[in-house]
mmCIF file of C-alpha atoms in Angstrom:
data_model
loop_
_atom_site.group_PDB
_atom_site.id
_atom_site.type_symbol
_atom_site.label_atom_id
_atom_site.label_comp_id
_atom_site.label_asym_id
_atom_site.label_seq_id
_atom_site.Cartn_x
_atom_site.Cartn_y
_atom_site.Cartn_z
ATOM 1 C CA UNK A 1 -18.301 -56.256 14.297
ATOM 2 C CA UNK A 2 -19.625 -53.154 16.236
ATOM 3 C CA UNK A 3 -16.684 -52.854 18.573
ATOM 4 C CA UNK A 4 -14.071 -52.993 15.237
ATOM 5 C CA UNK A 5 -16.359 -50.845 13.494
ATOM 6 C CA UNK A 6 -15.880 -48.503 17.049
ATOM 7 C CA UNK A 7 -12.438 -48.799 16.541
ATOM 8 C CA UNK A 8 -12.124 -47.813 13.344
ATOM 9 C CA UNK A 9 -14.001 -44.767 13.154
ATOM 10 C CA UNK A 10 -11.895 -43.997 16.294
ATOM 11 C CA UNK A 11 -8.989 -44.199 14.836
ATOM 12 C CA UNK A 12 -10.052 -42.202 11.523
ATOM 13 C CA UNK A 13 -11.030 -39.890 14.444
ATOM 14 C CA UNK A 14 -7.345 -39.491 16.134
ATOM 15 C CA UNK A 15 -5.828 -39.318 13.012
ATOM 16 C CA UNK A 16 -8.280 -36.657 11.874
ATOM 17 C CA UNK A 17 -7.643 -34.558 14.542
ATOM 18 C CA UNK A 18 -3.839 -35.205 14.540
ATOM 19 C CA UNK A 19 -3.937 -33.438 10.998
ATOM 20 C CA UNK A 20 -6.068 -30.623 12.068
ATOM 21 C CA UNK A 21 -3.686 -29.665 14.903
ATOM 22 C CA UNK A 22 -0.808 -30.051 12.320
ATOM 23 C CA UNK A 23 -2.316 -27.609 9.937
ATOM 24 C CA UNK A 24 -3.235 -25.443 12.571
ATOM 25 C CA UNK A 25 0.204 -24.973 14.339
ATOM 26 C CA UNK A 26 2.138 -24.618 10.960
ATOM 27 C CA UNK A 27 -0.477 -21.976 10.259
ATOM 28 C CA UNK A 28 -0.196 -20.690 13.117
ATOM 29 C CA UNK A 29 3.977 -20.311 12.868
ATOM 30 C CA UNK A 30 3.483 -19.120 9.049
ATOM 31 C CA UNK A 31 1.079 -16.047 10.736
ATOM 32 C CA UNK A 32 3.736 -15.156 13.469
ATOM 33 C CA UNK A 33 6.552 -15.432 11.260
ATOM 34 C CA UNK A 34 4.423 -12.838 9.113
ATOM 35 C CA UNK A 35 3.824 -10.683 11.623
ATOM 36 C CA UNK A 36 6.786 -10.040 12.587
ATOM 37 C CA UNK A 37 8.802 -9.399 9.324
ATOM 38 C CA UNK A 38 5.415 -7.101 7.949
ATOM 39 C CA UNK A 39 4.933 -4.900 11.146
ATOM 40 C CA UNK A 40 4.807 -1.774 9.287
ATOM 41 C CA UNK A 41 1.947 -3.535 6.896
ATOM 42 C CA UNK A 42 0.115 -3.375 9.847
ATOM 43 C CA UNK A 43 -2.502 -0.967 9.171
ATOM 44 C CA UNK A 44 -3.320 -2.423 5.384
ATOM 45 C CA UNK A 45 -3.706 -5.937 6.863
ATOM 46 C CA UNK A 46 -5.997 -4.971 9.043
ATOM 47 C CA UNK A 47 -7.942 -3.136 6.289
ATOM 48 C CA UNK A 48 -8.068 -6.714 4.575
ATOM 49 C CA UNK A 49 -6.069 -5.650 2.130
ATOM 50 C CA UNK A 50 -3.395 -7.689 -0.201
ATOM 51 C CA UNK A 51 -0.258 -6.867 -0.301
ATOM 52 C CA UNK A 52 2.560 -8.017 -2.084
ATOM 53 C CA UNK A 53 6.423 -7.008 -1.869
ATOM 54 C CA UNK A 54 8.329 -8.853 -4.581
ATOM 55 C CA UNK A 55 11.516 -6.935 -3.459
ATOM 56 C CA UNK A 56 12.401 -4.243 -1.028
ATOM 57 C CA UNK A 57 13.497 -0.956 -2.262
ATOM 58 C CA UNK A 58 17.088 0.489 -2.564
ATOM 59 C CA UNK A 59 18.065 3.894 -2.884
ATOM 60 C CA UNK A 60 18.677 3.705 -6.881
ATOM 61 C CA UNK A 61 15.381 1.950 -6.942
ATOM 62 C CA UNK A 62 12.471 3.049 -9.102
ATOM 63 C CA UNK A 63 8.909 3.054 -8.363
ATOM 64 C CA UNK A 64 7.070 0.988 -11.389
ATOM 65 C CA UNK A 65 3.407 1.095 -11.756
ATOM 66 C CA UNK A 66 1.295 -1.673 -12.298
ATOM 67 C CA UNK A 67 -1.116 -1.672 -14.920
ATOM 68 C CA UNK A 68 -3.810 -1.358 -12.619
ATOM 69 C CA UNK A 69 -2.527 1.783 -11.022
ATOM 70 C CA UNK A 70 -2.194 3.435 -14.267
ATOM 71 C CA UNK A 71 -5.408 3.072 -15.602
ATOM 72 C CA UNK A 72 -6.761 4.843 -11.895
ATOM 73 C CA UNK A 73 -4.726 7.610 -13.070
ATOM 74 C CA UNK A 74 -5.577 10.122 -15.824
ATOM 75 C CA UNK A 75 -2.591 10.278 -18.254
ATOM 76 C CA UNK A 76 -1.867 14.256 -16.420
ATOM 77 C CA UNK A 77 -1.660 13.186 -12.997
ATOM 78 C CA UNK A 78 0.603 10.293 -14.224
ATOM 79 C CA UNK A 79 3.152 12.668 -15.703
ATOM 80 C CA UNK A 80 2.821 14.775 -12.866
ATOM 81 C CA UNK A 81 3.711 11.700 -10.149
ATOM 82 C CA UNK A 82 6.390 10.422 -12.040
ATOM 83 C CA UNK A 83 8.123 13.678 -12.705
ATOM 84 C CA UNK A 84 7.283 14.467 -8.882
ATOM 85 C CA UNK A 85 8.822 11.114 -7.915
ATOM 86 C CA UNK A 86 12.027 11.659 -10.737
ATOM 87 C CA UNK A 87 13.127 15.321 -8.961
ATOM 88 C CA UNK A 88 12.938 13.573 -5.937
ATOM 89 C CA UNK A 89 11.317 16.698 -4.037
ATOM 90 C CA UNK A 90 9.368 14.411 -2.386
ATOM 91 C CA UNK A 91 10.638 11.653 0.436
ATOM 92 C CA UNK A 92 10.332 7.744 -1.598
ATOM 93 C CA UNK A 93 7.971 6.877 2.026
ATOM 94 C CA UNK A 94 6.032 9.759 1.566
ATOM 95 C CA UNK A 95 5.362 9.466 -1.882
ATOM 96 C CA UNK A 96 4.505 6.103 -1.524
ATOM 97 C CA UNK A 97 1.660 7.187 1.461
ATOM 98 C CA UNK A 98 0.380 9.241 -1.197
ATOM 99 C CA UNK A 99 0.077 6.939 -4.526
ATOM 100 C CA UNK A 100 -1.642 4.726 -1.687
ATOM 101 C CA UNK A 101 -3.754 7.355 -1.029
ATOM 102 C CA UNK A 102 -4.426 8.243 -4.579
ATOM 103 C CA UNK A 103 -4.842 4.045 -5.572
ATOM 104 C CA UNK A 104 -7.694 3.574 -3.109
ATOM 105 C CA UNK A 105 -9.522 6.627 -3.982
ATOM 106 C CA UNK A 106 -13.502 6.400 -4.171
ATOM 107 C CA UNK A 107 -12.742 8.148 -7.671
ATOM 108 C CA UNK A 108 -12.860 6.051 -10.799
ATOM 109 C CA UNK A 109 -10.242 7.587 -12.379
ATOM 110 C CA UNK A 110 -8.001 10.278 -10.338
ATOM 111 C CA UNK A 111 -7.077 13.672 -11.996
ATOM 112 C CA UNK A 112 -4.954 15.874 -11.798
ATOM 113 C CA UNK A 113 -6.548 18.186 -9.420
ATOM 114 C CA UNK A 114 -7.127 15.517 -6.667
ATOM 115 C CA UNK A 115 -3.449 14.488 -6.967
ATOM 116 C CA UNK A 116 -2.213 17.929 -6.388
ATOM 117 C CA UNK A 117 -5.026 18.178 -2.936
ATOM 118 C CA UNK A 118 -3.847 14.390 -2.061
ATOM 119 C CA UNK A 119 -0.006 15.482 -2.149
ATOM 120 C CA UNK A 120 -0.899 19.529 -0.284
ATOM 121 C CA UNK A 121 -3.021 17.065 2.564
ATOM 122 C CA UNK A 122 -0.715 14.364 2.791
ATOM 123 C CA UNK A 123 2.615 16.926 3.391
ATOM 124 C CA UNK A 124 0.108 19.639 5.274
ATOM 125 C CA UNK A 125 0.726 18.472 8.842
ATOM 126 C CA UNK A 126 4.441 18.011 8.072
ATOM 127 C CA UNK A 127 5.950 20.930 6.976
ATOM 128 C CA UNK A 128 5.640 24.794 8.822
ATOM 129 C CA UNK A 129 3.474 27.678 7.360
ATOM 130 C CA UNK A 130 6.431 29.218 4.702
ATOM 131 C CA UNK A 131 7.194 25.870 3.350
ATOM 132 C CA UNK A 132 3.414 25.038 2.617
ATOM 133 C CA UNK A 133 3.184 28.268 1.076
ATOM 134 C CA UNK A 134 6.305 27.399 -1.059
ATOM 135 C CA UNK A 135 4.091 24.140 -1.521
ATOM 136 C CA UNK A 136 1.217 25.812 -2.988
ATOM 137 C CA UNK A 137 3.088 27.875 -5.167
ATOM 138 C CA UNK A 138 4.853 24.707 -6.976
ATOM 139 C CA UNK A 139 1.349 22.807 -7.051
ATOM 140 C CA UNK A 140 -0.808 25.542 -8.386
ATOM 141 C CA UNK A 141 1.328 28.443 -9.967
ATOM 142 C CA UNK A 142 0.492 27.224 -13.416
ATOM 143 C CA UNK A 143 -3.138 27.262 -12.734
ATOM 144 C CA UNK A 144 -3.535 30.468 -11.616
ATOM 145 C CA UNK A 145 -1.158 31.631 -14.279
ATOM 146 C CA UNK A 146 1.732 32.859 -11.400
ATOM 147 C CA UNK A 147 5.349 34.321 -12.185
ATOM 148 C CA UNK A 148 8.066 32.915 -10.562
ATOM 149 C CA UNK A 149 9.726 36.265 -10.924
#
């Protein structure tokens, strides 16, 4: 009795471990297969952050907010990134760094003001000391109640 007992739970055993290195090397092909067709989601995955891309973008492609994203937003800073985002004055990647930017802000709700610093920050480094200027004046000239005479 104790030696088939023995060789049952030795069995149960094998097969146990069978199915563990199953699930483990399909896992493990899932993860490389991953990695390698999301190495520019890099950076969020390491964050721990979910991603999900239900299609990839084309040039006549539009950028659609979730429901989410627009409740972060305050109704002016919508506007402002969709019109933004409509002229295309801004490059779809870049504008895409910056709604990121703007979605995982330690603000409850993002206004208008922090949209227009996120944008100036984000294209800062990018552009040369005329076209920043240039930059400015589009971002704030209503504020400070500019001419564009």
């Amino acid at each position: 009795m104790k030696a088939s007992l023995f060789e049952l739970l030795l069995s149960l055993f094998e097969k146990t471990l069978t199915q563990l290195k199953e699930k483990q090397e399909t896992t493990e092909s899932l993860m490389l297969r991953d990695t390698k067709s999301n190495e520019t989601l890099a950076t969020d995955a390491k964050a721990g952050l979910e991603i999900k891309i239900i299609k990839e973008s084309s040039q006549a492609a539009m950028r659609i907010f979730s429901f989410d994203e627009q409740m972060k937003l305050t109704k002016a800073s919508y506007q402002f990134i969709v019109k933004i985002g409509a002229l295309g004055i801004i490059p779809r990647h870049t504008m895409e760094l910056i709604m990121n930017r703007l979605f995982f802000s330690d603000s409850r709700f993002v206004s208008l003001q922090e949209t227009k610093w996120t944008i100036r920050s984000t294209l800062a480094h990018t552009l040369d000391p005329v076209q920043l200027a240039f930059l400015e004046l589009v971002l704030y000239f209503k504020e400070d109640g500019l001419s564009l005479h």
